[in-house]
mmCIF file of C-alpha atoms in Angstrom:
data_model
loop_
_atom_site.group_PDB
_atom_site.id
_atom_site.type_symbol
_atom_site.label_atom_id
_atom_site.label_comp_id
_atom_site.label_asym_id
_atom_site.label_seq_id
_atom_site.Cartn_x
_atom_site.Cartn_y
_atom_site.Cartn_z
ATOM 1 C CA UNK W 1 95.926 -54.536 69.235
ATOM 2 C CA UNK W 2 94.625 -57.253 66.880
ATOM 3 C CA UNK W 3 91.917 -56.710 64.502
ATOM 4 C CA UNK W 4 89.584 -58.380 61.787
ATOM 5 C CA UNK W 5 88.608 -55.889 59.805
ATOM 6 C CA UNK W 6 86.988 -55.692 56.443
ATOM 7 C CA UNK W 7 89.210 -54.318 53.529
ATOM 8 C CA UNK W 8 87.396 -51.701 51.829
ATOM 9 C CA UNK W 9 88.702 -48.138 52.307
ATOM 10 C CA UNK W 10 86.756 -45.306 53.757
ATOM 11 C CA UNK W 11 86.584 -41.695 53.820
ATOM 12 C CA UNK W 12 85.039 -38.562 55.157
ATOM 13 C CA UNK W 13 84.894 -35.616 52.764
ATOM 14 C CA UNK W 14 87.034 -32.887 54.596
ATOM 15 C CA UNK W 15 87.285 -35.159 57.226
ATOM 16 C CA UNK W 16 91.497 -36.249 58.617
ATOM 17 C CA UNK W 17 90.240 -39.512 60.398
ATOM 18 C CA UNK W 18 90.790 -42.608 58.102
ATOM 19 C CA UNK W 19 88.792 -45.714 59.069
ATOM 20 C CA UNK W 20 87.621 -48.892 57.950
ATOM 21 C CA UNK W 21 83.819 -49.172 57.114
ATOM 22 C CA UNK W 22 82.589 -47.172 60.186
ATOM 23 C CA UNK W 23 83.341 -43.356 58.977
ATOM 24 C CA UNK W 24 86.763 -42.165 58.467
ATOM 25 C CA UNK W 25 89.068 -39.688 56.428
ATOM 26 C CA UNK W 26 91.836 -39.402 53.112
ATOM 27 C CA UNK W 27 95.034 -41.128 53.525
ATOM 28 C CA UNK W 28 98.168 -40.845 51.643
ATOM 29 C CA UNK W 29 100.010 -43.528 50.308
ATOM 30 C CA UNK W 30 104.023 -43.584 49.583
ATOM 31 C CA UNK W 31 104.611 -45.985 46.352
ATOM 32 C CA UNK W 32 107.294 -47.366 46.052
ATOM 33 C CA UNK W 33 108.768 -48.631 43.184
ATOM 34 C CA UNK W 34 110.770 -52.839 43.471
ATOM 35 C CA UNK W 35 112.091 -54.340 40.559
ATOM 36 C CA UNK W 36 110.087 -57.056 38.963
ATOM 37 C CA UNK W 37 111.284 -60.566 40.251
ATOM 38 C CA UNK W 38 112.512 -63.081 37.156
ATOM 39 C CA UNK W 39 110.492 -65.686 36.527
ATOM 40 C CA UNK W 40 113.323 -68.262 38.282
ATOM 41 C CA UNK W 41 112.147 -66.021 41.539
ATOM 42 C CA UNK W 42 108.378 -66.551 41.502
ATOM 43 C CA UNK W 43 106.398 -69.240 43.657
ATOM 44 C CA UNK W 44 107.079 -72.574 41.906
ATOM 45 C CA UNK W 45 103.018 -72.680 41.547
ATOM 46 C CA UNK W 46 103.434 -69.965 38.753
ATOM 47 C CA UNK W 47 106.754 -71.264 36.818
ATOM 48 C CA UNK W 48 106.210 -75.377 36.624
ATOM 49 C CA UNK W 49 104.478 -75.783 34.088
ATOM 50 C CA UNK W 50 101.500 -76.113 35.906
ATOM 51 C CA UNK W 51 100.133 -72.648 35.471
ATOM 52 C CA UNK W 52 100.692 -69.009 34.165
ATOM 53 C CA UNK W 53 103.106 -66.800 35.322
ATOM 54 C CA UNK W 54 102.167 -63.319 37.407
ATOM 55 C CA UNK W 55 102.959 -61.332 34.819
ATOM 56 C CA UNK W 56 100.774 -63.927 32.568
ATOM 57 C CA UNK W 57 98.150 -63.814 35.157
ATOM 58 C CA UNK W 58 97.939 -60.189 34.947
ATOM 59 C CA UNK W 59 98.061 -59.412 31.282
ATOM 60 C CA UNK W 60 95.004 -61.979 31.369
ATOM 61 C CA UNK W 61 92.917 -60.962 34.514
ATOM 62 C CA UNK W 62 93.656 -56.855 35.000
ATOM 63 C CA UNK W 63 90.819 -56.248 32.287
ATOM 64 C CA UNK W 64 88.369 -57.927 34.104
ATOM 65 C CA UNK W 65 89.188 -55.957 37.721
ATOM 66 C CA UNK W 66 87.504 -52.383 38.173
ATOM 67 C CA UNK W 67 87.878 -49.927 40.574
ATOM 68 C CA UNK W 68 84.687 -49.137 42.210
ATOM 69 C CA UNK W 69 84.171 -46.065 44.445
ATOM 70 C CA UNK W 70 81.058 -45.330 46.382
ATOM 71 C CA UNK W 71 78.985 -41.962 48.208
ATOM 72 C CA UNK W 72 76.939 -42.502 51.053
ATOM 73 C CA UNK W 73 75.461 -39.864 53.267
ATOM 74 C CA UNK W 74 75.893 -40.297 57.126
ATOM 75 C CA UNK W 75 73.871 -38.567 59.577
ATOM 76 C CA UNK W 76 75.556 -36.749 62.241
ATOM 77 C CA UNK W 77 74.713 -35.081 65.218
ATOM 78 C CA UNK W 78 76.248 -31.481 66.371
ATOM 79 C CA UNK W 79 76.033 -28.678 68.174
ATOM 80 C CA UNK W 80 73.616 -27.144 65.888
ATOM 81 C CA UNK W 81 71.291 -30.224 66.111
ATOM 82 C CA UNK W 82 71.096 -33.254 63.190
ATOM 83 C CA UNK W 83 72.594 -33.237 59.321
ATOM 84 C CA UNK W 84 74.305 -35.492 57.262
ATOM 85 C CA UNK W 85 77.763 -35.890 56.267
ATOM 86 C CA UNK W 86 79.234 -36.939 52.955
ATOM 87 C CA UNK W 87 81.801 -39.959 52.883
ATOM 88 C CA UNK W 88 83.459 -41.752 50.482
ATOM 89 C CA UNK W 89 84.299 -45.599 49.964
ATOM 90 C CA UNK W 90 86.884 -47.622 47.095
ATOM 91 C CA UNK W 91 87.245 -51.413 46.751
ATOM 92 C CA UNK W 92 87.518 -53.482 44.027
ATOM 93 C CA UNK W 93 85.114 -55.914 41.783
ATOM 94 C CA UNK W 94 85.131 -58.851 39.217
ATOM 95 C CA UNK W 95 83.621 -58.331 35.838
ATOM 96 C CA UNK W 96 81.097 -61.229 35.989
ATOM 97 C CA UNK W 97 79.290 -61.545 32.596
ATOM 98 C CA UNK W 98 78.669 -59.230 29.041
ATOM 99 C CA UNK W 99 75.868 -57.995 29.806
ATOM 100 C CA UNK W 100 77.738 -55.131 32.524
ATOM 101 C CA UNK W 101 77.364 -57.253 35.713
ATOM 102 C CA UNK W 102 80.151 -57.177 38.273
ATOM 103 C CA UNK W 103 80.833 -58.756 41.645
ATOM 104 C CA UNK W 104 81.884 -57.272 44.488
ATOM 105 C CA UNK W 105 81.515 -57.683 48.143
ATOM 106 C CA UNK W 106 78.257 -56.237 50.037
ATOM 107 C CA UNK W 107 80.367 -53.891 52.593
ATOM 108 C CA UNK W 108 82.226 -52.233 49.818
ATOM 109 C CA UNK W 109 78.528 -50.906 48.183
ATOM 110 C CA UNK W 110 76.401 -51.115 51.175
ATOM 111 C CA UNK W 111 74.604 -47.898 51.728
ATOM 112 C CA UNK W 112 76.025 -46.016 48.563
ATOM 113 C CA UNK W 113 73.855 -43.180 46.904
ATOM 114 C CA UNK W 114 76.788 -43.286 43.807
ATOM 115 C CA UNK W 115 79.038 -46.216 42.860
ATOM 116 C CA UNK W 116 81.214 -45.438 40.054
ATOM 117 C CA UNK W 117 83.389 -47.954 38.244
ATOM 118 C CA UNK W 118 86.802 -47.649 36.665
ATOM 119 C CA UNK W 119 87.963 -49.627 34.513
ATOM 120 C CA UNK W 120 91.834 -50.963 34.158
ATOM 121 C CA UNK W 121 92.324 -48.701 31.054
ATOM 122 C CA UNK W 122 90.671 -45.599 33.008
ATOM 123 C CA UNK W 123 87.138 -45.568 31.992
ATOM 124 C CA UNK W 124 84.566 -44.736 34.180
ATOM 125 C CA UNK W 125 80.741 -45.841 34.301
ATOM 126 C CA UNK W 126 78.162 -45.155 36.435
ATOM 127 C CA UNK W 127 76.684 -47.999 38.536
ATOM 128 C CA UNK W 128 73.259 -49.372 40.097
ATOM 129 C CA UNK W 129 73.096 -51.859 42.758
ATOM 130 C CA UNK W 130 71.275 -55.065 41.593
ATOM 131 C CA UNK W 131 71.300 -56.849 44.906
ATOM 132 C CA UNK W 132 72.779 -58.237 47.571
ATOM 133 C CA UNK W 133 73.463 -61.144 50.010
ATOM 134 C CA UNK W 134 74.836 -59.235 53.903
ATOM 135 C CA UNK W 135 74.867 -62.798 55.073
ATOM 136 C CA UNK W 136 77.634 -63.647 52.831
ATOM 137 C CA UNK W 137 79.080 -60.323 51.436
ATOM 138 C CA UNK W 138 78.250 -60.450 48.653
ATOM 139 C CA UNK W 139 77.157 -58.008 45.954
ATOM 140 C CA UNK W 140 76.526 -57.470 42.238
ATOM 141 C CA UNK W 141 76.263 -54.013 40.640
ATOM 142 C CA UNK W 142 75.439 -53.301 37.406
ATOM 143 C CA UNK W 143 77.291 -50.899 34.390
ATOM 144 C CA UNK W 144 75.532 -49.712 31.047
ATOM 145 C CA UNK W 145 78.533 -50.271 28.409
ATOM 146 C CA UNK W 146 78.964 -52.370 25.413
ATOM 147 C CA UNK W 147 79.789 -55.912 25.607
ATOM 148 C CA UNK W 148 82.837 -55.266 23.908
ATOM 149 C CA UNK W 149 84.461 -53.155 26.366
ATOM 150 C CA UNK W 150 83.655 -55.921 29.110
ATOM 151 C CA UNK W 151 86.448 -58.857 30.053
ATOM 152 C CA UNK W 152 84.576 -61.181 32.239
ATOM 153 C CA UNK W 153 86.776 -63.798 34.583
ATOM 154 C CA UNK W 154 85.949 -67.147 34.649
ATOM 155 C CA UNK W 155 85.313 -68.422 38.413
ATOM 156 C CA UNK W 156 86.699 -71.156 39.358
ATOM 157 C CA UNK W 157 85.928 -74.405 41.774
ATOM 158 C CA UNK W 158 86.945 -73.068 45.160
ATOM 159 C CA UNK W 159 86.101 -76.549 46.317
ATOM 160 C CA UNK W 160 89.519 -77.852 44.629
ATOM 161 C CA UNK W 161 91.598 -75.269 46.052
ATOM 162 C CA UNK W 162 94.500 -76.690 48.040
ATOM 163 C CA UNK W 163 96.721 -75.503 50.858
ATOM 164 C CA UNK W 164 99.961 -74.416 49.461
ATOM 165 C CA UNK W 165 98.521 -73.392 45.922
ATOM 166 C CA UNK W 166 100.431 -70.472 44.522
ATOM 167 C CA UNK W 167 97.424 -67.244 44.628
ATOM 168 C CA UNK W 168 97.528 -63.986 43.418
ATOM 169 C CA UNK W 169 94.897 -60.828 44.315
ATOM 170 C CA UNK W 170 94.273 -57.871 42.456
ATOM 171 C CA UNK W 171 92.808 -54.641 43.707
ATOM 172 C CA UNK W 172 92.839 -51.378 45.102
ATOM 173 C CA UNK W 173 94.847 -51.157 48.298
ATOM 174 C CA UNK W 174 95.215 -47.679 49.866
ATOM 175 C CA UNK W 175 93.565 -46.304 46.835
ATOM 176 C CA UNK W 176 96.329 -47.892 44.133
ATOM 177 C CA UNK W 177 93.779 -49.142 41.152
ATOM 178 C CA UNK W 178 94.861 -51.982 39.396
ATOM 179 C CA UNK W 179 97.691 -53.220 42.417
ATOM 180 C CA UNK W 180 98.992 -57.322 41.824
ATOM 181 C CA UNK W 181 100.380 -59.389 44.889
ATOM 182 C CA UNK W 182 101.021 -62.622 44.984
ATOM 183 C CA UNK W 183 101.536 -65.360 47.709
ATOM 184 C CA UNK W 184 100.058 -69.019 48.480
ATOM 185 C CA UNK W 185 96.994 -70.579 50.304
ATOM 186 C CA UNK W 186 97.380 -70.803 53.834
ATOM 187 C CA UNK W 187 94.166 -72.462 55.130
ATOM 188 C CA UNK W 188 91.133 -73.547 53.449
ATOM 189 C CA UNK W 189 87.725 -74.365 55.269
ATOM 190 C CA UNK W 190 87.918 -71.050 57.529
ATOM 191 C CA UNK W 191 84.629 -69.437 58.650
ATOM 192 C CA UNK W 192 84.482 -65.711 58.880
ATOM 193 C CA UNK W 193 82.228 -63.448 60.157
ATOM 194 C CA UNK W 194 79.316 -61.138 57.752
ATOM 195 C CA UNK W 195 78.342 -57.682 58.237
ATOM 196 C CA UNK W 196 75.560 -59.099 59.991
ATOM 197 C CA UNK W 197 77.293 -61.149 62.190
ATOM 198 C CA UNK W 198 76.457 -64.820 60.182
ATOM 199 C CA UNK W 199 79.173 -66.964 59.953
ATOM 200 C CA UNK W 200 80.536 -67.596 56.170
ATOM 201 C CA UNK W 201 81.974 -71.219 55.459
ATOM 202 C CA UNK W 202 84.975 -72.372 53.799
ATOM 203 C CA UNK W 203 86.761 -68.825 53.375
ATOM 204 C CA UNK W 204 90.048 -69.057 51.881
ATOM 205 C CA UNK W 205 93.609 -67.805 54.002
ATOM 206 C CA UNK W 206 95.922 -66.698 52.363
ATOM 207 C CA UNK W 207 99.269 -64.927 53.122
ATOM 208 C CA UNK W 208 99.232 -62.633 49.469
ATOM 209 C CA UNK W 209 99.008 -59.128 50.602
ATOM 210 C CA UNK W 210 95.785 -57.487 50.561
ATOM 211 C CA UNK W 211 94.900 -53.738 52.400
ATOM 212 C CA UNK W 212 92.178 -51.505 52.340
ATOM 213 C CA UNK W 213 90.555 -51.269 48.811
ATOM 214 C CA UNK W 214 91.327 -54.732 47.977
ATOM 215 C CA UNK W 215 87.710 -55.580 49.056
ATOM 216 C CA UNK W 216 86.042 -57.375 46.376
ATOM 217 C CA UNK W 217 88.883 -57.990 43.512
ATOM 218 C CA UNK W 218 89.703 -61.214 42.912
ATOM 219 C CA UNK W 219 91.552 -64.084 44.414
ATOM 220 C CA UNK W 220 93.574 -65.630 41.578
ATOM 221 C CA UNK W 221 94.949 -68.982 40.840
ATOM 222 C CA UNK W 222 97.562 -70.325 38.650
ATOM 223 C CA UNK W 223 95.230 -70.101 36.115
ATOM 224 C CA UNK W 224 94.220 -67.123 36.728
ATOM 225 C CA UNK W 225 90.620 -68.175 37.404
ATOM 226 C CA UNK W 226 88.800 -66.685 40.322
ATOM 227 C CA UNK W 227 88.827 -68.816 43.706
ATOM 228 C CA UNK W 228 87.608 -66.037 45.704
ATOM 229 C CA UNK W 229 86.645 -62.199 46.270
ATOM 230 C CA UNK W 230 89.216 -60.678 49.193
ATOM 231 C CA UNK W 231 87.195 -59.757 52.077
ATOM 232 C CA UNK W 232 88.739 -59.251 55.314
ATOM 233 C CA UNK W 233 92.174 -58.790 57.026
ATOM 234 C CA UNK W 234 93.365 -60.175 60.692
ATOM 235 C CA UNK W 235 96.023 -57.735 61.611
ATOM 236 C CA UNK W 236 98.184 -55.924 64.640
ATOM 237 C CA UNK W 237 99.109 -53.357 62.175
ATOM 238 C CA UNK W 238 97.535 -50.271 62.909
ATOM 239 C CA UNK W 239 98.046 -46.852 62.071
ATOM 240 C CA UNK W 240 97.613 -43.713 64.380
ATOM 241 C CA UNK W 241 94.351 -42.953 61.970
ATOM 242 C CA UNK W 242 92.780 -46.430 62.839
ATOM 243 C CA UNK W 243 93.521 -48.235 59.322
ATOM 244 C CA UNK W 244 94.750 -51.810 59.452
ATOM 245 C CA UNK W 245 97.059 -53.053 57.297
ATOM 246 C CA UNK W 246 98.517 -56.544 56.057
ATOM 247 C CA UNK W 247 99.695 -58.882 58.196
ATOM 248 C CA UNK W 248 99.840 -62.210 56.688
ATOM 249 C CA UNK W 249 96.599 -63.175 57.168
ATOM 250 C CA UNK W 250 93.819 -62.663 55.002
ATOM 251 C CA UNK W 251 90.447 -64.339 53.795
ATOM 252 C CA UNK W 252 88.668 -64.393 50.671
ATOM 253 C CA UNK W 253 84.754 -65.419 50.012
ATOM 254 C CA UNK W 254 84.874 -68.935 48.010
ATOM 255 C CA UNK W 255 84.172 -68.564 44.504
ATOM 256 C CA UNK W 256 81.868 -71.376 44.623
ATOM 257 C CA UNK W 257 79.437 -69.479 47.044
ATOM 258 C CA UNK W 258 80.097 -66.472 45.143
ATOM 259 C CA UNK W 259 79.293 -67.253 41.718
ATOM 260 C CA UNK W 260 75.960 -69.189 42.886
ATOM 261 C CA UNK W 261 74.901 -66.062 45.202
ATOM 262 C CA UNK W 262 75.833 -63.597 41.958
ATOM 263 C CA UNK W 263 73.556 -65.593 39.899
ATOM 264 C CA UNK W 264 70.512 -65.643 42.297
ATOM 265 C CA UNK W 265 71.255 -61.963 42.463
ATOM 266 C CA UNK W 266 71.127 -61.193 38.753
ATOM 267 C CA UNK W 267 68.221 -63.938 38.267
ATOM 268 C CA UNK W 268 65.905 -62.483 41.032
ATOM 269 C CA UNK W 269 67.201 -58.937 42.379
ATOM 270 C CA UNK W 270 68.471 -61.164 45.689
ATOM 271 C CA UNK W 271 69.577 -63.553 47.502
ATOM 272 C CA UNK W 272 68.809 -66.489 49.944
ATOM 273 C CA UNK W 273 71.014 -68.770 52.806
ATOM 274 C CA UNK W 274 69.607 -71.658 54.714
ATOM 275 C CA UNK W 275 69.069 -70.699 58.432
ATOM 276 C CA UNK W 276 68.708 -73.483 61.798
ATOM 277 C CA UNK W 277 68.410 -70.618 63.921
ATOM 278 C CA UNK W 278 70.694 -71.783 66.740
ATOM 279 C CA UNK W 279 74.303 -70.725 68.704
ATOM 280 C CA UNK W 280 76.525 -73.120 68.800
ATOM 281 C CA UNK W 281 79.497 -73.543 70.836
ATOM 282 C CA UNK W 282 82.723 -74.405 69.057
ATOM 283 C CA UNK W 283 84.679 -75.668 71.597
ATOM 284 C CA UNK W 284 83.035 -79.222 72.191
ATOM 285 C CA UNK W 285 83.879 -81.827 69.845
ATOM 286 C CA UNK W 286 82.674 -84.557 68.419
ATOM 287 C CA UNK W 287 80.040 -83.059 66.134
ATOM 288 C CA UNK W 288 78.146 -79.725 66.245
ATOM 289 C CA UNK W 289 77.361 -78.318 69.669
ATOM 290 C CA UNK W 290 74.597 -75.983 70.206
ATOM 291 C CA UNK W 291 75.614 -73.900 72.908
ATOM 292 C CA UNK W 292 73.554 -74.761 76.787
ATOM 293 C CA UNK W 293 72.443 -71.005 77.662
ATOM 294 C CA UNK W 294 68.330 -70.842 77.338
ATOM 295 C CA UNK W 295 68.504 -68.304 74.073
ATOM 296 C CA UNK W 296 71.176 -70.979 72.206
ATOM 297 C CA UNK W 297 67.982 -72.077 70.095
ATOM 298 C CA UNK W 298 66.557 -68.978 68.716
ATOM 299 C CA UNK W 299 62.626 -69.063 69.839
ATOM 300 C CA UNK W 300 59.937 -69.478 66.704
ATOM 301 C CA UNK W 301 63.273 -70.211 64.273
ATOM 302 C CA UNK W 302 63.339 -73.776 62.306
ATOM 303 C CA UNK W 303 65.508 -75.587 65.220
ATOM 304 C CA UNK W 304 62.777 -74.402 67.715
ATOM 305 C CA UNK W 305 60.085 -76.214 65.676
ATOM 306 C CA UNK W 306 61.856 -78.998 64.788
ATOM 307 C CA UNK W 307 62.722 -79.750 68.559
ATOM 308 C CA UNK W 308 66.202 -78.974 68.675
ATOM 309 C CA UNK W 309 67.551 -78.221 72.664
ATOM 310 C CA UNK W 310 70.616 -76.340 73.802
ATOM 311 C CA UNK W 311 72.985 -79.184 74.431
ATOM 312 C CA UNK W 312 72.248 -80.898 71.624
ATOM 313 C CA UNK W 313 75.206 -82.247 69.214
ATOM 314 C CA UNK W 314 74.631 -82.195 65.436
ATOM 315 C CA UNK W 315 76.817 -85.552 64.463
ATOM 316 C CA UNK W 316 75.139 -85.857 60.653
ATOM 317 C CA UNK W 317 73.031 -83.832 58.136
ATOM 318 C CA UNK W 318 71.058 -86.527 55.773
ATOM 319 C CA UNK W 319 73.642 -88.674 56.887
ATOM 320 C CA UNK W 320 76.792 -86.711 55.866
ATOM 321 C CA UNK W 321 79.330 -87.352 59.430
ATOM 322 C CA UNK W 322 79.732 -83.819 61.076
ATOM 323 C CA UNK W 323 83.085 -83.185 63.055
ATOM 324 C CA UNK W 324 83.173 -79.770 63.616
ATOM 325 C CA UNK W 325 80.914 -76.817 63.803
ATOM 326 C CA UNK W 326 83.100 -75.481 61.068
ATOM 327 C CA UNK W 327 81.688 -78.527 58.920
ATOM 328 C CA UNK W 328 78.159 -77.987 59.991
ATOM 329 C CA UNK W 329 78.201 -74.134 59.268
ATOM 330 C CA UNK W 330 79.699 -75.183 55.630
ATOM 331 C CA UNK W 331 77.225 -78.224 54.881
ATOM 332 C CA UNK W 332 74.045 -76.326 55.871
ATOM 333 C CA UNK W 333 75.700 -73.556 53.636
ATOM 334 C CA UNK W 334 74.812 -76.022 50.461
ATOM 335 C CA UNK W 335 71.009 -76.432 50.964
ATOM 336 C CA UNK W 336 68.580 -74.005 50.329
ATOM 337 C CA UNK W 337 65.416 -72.351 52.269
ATOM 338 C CA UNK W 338 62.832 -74.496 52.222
ATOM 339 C CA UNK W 339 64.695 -77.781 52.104
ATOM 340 C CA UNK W 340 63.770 -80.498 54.503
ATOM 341 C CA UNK W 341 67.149 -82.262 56.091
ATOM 342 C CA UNK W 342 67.654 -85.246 58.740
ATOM 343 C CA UNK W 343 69.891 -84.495 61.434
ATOM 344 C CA UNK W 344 71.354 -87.212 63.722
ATOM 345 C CA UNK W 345 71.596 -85.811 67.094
ATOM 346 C CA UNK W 346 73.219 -86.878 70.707
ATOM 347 C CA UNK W 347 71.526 -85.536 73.934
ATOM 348 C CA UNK W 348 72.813 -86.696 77.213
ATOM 349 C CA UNK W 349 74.263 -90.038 75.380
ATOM 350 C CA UNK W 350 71.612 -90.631 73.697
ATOM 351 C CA UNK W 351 70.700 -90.391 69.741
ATOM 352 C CA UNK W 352 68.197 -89.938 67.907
ATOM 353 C CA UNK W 353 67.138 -88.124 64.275
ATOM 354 C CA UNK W 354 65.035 -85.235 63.413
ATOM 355 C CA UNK W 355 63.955 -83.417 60.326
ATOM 356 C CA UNK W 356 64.229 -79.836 60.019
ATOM 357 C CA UNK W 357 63.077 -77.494 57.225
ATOM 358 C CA UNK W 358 65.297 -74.758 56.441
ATOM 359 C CA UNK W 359 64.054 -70.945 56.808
ATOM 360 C CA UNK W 360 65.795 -67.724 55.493
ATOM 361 C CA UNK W 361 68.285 -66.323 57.541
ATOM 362 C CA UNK W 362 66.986 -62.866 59.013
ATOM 363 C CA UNK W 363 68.539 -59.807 58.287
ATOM 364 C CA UNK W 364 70.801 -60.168 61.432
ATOM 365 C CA UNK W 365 72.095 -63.128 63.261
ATOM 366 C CA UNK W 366 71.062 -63.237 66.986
ATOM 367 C CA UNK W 367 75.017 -64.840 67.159
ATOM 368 C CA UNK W 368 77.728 -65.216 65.669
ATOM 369 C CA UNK W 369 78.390 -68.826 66.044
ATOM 370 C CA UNK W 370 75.817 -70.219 64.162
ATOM 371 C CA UNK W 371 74.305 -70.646 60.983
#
């Protein structure tokens, strides 16, 4: 069975059951150990001349990758009537800045009454949530230690990333702290679905291995600059306990959208996406497509008021050509609540233009297909 499942591990205190994000129980993990390639066997992206080695990439980046590890309480219902239950989470983060704030992605802290960091040399420091963005998974949390102890990574233009680019992830797959893979870019320009059921633009594919507990480390490039924080898995590999497993195919958040989201965050305590407020349907061409059922244009939303109809196709934003919903999703991704744009529009072979001011997008989407 095939799943897309977001990579941060889960357990239940006492519990057997191992899950992803929804409940689960302990697993155990069999390490083994491979000889370390020579350099003459690495992806020609890391041994050119054109960037660092993975060895390079890790002496450089590991510092600035933590460990995070999260308690929630989950109510349950038994026999006995109501209580709660005690479970457990681990992912990963990216040291942001000096002053103690790290990324991380929203799923892997969401709902946490602890989250403790560990650092790559083995300390440990108690963290607070400074905000969030479930819209685009996407979280900072924050760590009282000196400056001097913290290694922040630089992020990188995810914009510039290329198909074939040699990549490398760091993180905490099946509870292994401080775990380096390397592979290539598949895909760029994938959308990917929140917690909340928003689409995210221009996620990264990429075929280096990442598990559970590799939500939130870093995506690396030959540099060994951030181009992403790992978020989600598409898999057939699934154990008798429920957990997925790599596959081939994962996705990362673009750095880009990360790093401006992470600033809002620490700048205001949270953070805002543009919302149209309409389902579109992504298998008609020639531009964006809002879907033709009656609820495709969400009722009192910015669309609605602007005069949007189901049927209608988005062909340009402020005169930018739109292709795809894909490129729609990703453009309206770049403007801000409150901003006024143009959209050209074709009804019924006709076309006309209509301005539409931007709202907030609610806490969760009425679909999935839309921005």
């Amino acid at each position: 069975m095939k799943s897309f499942l977001p990579i941060a591990v889960a357990a239940v205190v006492g519990a057997v059951v191992a899950v992803i994000l929804a409940g689960g129980g302990s697993n155990t993990s069999t390490t083994t150990t491979v000889l370390a390639p020579s350099h003459s066997a690495e992806p020609t992206a890391f041994n050119s001349g054109r960037g660092l080695t993975i060895n390079e990439i890790y002496k450089l980046a590991d510092q600035g990758v933590v460990d995070i590890t999260t308690t929630s309480n989950q109510n349950t219902q038994g026999v006995f009537g109501f209580g709660q239950q005690q479970t457990q989470g681990e992912g990963a983060g990216v040291v942001y800045d000096n002053k103690g704030n790290i990324a991380t992605d929203e799923h892997v802290v969401s709902g946490a009454s602890q989250i403790t960091v560990t650092f790559s040399d083995g300390r440990k420091a108690s963290a607070s949530l400074v905000g969030s963005d479930t819209g685009a998974d996407v979280a900072v949390i924050h760590v009282n230690v000196p400056s001097s102890e913290l290694h922040p990574l630089a992020f990188a233009d995810s914009s510039k990333v290329q198909v074939g680019d040699g990549v490398v992830a760091i993180g905490s797959p099946f509870s292994l702290p401080n775990t380096i893979t390397s592979g290539i870019v598949s895909a760029v320009g994938r959308t990917i679905s929140a917690p909340n059921r928003f689409t995210i633009p221009n996620a990264i594919q990429t075929d280096a291995a990442i598990n559970p507990g590799n939500s939130g480390g870093p995506l690396l490039n030959a540099s060994g600059q951030v181009i992403g924080l790992a978020d989600q898995i598409d898999t057939s590999n699934q154990n008798s306990q429920g957990q997925g497993s790599n596959s081939g195919v994962g996705f990362a958040t673009p750095s880009s959208t990360d790093g401006r989201l992470a600033n809002q965050i620490i700048k205001t305590g949270k953070a805002q996406n543009a919302y149209v407020g309409v389902s579109l349907n992504p298998q008609v061409g020639g531009g964006a497509a809002i879907s033709t059922n009656s609820q495709a244009v969400v009722a009192g939303g910015p669309a609605a008021k602007a005069g949007l109809q189901p049927g209608d196709v988005i062909t340009a934003v402020n005169g930018q050509h739109i292709s795809s919903v894909n490129q729609f999703v990703a453009t309206i991704a770049n403007y801000a609540p409150g901003d006024t744009v143009t959209l050209t529009v074709r009804h019924s072979g006709n076309t006309k233009t209509i301005k539409l001011t931007l709202g907030s997008q609610p806490a969760n989407a009425p679909s999935s297909t839309g921005p």
